[in-house]
Short mmCIF file of C-alpha atoms in Angstrom, two decimals:
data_model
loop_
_atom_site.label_atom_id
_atom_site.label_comp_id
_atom_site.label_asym_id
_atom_site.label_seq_id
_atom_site.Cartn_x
_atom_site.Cartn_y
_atom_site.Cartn_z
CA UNK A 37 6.16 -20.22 0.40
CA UNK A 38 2.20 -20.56 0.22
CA UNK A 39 -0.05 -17.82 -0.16
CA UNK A 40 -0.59 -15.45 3.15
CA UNK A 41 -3.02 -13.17 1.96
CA UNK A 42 -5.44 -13.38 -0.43
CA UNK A 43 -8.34 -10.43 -1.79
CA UNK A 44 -10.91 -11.82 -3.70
CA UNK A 45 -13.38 -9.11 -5.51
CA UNK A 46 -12.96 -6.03 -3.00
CA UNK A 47 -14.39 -2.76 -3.72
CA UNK A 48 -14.88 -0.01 -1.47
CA UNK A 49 -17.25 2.62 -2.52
CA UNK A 50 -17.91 5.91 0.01
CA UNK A 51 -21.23 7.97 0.47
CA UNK A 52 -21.88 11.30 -1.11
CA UNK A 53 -24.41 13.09 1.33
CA UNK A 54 -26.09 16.31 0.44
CA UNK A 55 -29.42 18.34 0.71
CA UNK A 56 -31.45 19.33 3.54
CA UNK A 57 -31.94 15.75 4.65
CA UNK A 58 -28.46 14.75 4.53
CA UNK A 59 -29.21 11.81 2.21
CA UNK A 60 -26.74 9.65 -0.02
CA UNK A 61 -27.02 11.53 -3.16
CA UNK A 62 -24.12 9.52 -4.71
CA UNK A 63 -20.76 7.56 -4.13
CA UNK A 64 -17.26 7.53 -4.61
CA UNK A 65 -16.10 4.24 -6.55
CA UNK A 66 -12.61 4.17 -4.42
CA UNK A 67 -11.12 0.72 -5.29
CA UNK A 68 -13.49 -1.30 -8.09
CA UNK A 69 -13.40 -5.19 -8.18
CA UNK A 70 -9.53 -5.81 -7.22
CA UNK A 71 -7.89 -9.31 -6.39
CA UNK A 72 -4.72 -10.30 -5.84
CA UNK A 73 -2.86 -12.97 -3.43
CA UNK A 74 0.80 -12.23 -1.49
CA UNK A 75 2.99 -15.22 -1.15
CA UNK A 76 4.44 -15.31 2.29
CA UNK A 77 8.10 -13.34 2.15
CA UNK A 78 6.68 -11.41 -0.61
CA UNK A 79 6.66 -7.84 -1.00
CA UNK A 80 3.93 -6.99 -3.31
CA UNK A 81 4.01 -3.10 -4.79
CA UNK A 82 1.12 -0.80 -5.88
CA UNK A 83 1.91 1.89 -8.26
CA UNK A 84 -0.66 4.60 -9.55
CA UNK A 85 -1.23 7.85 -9.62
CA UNK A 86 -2.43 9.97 -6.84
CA UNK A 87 -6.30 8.99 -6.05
CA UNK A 88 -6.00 6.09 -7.53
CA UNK A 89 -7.47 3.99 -4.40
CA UNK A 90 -3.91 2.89 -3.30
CA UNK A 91 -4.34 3.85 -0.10
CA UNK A 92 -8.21 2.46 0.88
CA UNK A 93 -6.64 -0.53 -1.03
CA UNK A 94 -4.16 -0.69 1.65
CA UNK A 95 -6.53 -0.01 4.45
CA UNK A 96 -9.14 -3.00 3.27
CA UNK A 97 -6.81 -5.21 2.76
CA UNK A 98 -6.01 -4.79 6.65
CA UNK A 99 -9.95 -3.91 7.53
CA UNK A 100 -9.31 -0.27 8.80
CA UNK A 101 -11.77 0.27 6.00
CA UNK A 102 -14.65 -2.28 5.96
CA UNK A 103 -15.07 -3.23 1.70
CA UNK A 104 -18.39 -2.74 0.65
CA UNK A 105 -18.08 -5.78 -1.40
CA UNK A 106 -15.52 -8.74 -2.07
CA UNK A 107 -13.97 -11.20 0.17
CA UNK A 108 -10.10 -10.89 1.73
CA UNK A 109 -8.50 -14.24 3.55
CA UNK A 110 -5.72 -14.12 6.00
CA UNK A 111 -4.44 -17.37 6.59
CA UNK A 112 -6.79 -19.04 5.31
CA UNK A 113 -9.60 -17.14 7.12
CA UNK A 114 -11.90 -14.77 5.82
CA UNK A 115 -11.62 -11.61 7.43
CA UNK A 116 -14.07 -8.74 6.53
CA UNK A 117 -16.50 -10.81 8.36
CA UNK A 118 -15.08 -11.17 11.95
CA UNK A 119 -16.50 -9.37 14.91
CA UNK A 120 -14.24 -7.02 17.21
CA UNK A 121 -12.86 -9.91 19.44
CA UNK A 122 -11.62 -11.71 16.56
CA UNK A 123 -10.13 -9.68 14.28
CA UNK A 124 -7.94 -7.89 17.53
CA UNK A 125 -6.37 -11.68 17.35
CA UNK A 126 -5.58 -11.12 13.87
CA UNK A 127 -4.88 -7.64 14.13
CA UNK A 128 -1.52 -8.34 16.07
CA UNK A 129 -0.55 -10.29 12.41
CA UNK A 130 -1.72 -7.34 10.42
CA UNK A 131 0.14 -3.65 10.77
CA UNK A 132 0.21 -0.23 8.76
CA UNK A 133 3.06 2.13 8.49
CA UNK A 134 1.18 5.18 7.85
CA UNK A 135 2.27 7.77 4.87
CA UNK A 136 2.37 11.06 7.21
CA UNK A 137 4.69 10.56 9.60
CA UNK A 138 3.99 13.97 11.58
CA UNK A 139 0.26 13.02 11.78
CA UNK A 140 0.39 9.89 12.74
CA UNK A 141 2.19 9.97 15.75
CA UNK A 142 0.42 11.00 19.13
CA UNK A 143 1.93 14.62 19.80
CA UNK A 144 1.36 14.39 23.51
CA UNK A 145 2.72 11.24 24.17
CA UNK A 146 6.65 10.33 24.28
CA UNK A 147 7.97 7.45 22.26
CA UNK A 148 7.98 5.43 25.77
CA UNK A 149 4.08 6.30 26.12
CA UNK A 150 2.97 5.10 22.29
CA UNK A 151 4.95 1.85 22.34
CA UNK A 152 3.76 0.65 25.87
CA UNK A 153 0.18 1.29 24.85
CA UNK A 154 0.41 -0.86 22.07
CA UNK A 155 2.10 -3.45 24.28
CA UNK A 156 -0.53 -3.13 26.97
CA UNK A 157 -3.60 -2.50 24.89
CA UNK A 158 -2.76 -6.27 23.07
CA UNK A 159 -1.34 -8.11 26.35
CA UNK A 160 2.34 -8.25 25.04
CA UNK A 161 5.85 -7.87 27.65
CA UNK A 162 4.04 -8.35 30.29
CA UNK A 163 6.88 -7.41 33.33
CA UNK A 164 9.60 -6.16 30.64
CA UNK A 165 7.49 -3.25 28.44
CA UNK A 166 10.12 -0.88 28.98
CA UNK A 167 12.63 -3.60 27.82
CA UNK A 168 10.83 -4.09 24.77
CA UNK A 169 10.59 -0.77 24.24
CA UNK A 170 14.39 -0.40 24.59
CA UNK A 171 14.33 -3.22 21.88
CA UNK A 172 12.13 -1.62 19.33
CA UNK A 173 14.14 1.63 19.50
CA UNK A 174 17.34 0.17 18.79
CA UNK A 175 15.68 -2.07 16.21
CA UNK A 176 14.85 0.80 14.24
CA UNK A 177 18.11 2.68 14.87
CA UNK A 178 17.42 5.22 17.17
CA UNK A 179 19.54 6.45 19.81
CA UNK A 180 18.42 5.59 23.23
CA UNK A 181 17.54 8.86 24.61
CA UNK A 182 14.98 8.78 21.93
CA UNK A 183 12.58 6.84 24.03
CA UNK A 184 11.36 10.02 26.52
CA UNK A 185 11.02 12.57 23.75
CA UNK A 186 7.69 13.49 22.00
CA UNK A 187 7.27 13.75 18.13
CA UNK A 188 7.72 17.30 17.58
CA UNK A 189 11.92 16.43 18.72
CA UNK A 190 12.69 14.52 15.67
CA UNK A 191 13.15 14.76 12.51
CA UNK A 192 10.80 13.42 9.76
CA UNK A 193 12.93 10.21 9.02
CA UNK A 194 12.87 9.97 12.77
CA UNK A 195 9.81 9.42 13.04
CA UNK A 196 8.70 7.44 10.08
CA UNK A 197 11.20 4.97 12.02
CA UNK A 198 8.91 6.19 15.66
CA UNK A 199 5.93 3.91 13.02
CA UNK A 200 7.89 1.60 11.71
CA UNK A 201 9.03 0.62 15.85
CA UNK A 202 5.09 0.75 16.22
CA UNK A 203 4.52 -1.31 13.43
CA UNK A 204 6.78 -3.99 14.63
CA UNK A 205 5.58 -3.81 18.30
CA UNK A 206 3.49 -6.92 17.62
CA UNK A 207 5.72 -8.84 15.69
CA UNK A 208 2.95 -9.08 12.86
CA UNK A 209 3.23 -11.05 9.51
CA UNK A 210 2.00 -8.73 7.57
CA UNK A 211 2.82 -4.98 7.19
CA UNK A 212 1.12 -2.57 4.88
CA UNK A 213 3.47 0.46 4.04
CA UNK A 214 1.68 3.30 2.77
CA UNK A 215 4.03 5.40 0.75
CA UNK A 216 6.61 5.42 3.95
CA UNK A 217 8.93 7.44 2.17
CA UNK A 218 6.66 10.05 0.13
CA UNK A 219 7.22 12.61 2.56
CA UNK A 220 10.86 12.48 3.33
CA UNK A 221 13.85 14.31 1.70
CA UNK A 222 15.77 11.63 -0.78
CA UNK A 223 18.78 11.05 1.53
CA UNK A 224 16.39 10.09 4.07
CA UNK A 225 14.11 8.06 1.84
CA UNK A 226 17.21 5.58 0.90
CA UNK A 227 18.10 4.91 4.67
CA UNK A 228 14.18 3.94 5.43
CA UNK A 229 13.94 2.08 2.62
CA UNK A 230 17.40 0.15 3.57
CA UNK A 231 16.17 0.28 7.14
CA UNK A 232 12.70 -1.76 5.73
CA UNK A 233 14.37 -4.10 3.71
CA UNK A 234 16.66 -4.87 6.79
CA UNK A 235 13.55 -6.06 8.60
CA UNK A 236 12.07 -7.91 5.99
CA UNK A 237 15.17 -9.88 6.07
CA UNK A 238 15.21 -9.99 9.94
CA UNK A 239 11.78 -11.34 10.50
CA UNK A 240 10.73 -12.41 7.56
CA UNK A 241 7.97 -9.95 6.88
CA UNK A 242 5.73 -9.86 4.08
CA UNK A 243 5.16 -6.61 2.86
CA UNK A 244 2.20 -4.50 0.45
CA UNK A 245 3.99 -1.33 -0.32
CA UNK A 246 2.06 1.08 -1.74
CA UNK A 247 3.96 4.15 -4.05
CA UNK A 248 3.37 6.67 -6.93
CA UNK A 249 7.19 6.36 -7.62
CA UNK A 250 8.20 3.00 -9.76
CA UNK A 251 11.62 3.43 -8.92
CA UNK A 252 11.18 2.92 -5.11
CA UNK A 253 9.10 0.16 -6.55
CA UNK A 254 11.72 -1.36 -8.62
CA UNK A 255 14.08 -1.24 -6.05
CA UNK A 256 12.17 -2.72 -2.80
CA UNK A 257 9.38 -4.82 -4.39
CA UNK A 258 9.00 -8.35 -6.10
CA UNK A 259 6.30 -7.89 -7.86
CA UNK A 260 3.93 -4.57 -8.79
CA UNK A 261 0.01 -3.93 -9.11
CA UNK A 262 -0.73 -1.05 -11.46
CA UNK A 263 -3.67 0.52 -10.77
CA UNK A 264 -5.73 3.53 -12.44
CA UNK A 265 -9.24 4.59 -11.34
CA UNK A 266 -9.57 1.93 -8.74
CA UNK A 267 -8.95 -0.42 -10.62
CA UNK A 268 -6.10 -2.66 -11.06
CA UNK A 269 -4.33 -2.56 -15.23
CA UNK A 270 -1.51 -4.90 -15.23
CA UNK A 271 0.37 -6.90 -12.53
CA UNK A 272 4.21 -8.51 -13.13
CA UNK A 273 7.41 -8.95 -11.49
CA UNK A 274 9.19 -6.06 -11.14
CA UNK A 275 12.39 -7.54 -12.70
CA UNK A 276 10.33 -7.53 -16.09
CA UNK A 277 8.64 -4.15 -15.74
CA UNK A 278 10.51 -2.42 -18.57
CA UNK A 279 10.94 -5.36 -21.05
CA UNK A 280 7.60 -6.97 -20.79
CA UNK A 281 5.21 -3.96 -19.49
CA UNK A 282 2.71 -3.76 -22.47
CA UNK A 283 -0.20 -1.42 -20.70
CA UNK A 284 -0.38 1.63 -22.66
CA UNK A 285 -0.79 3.05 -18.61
CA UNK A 286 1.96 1.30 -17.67
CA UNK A 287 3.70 2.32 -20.38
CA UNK A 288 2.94 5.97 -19.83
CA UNK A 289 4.20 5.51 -16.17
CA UNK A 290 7.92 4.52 -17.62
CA UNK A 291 8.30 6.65 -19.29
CA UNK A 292 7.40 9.47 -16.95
CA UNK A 293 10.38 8.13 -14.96
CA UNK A 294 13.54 10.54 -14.28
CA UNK A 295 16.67 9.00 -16.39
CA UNK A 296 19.78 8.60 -13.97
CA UNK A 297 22.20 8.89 -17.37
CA UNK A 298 21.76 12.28 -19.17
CA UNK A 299 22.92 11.03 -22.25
CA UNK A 300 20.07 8.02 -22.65
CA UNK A 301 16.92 9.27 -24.74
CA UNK A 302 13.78 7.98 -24.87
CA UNK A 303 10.21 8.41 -26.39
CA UNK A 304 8.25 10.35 -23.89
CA UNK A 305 4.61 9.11 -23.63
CA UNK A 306 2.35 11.85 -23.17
CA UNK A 307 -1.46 11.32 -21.78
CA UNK A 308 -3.64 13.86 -23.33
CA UNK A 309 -7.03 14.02 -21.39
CA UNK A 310 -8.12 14.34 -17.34
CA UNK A 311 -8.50 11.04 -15.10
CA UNK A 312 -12.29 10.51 -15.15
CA UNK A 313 -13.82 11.25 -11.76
CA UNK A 314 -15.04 8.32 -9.52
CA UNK A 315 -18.03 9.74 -8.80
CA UNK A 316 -19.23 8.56 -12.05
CA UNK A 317 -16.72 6.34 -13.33
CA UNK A 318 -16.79 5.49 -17.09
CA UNK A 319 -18.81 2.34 -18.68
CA UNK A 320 -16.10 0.51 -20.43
CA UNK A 321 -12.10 0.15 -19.55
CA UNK A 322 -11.18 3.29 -17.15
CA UNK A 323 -8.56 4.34 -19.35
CA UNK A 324 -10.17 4.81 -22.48
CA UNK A 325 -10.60 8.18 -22.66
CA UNK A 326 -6.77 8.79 -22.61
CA UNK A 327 -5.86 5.76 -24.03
CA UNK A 328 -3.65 5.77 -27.86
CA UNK A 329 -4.85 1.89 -28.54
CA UNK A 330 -8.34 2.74 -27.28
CA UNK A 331 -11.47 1.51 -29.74
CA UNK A 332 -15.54 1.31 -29.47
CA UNK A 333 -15.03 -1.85 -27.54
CA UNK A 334 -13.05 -0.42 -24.66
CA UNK A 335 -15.66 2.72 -24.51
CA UNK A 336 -18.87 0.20 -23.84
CA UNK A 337 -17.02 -3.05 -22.64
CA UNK A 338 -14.41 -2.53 -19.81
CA UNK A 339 -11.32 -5.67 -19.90
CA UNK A 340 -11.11 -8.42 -17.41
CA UNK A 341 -7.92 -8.49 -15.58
CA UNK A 342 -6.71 -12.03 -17.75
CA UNK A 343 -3.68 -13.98 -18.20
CA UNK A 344 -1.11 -12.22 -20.80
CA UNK A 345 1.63 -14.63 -19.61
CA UNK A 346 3.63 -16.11 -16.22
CA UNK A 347 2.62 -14.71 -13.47
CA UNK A 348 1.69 -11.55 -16.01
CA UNK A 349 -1.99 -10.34 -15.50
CA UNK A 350 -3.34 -7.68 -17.84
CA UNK A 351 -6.69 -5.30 -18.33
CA UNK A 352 -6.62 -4.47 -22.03
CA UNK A 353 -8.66 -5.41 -25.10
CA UNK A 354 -5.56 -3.81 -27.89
CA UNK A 355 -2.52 -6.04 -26.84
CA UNK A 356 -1.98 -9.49 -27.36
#
């Protein structure tokens, strides 16, 4: 397959300002020193909790949000460094399907009107827009008559599948999905999610799809990130995630799971202890301080992200 994308060392930190003089009086550590590659035809999850930088992960990795450090290649080329002109060339390879699918979409303009400014703003249909549009719409399975009404006529699955069309507008490569189906009901979350794995097949997307819940990410992804505080703690195949899982975060994440079969029990792994604040993020591993394995080592040193086994990556100093 070959690797499509690859993020070398990103971090993306953002400016406190306060006082009279408005000056940087500290930072946010967002994401902290994360790399990873996606294999072309991949779908690659993140799971963490909420604030865990999943989000400006997804963001840098498409250079919405410039990293303040590290290096991310697309194709081969290095990205975070390209001017305006050249990274709209790229940008028709690189898409986001945004979380909030009320906010994201234009409330004044119809379905018609957001889809033919994407096509005209990147040179695309010329002489059969509303053709393509017509395209898109049925792509996505929407009726027809969709394409003259505004936002505020459909329903939230609606129009998470008004992004997805806007997404796919410019036949990119590479689609970041940023928790699509967080805020949908269930029933709608499962037809998205069919609806996204549909077009993966179709047109042979690769996908980063970024979720809290490890059972969406189970289901729709080939292989997971786990990341806590910014940082990323283990990485595997999903296929493996319950037998060979071995972060005590990871761990903790399991077994927070719902269980489909009310008969099955199962230890329930508690974390005693707050997420530290990335303001002022701790010295050693970012988990320590709620951590059962945790020693003086982890509190002063913090774990490199190292080989545990195939195509297994792991941040911990306790597990062999």
């Amino acid at each position: 397959m070959g690797t499509l994308l690859e993020v070398i060392g990103i971090q993306k930190h953002f400016p406190v300002r306060g006082g009279v003089l408005n000056r940087v009086i500290n930072q946010v550590h967002a994401v902290n020193d994360v790399s990873f590659k996606v294999e072309r035809g991949e779908v690659l999850g993140v799971v963490g909790e909420s604030g865990c930088g999943k989000s400006t992960l997804g963001k840098c990795v498409i250079n919405l949000h410039a990293p303040t450090a590290g290096e991310i290649y697309f194709e081969g080329e290095e990205i975070t460094s390209m001017d305006h002109r050249e990274m709209m060339v790229v940008r028709r390879k690189m898409q986001i399907i945004f979380q909030d699918p009320y906010s994201s979409l234009n409330p004044r303009l119809t379905v018609r009107a957001l889809l033919k400014e994407v096509l005209r703003f990147h040179g695309l249909a010329a002489g059969r827009i509303n053709e393509r549009i017509a395209e898109l719409v049925a792509i996505v399975g929407l009726h027809p008559d969709a394409i003259d009404k505004y936002p505020h006529e459909f329903s939230g699955g609606q129009r998470q599948r008004i992004g997805i069309a806007r997404a796919l507008a410019l036949e990119p490569e590479f689609i970041v999905a940023d928790e699509p189906v967080s805020a949908l009901d269930v029933s709608i979350q499962a037809q998205v999610l069919n609806l996204l794995m549909d077009l993966k097949e179709e047109f042979g997307l690769t996908i980063l799809f970024i979720s809290h819940d490890l059972k969406v990410i189970e289901h729709f992804c080939d292989r997971v990130l786990v990341m806590y505080l910014g940082e990323i703690m283990e990485e595997l195949p999903t296929d493996a995630l319950h037998a060979s899982a071995v972060h005590p975060y990871t761990r903790a994440l399991l077994g927070a799971n719902p269980i489909n079969d009310p008969d099955e029990r199962r230890d329930l792994a508690v974390l005693d202890g707050d997420v530290p604040s990335p303001l002022n993020p701790p010295k050693g591993c970012p988990f320590a301080g709620r951590c059962e394995l945790v020693t003086d080592r982890c509190l002063s040193e913090k774990p490199p992200l190292r080989e545990h086994a195939e195509r297994h990556r792991l941040a911990c100093f306790n597990v062999e």
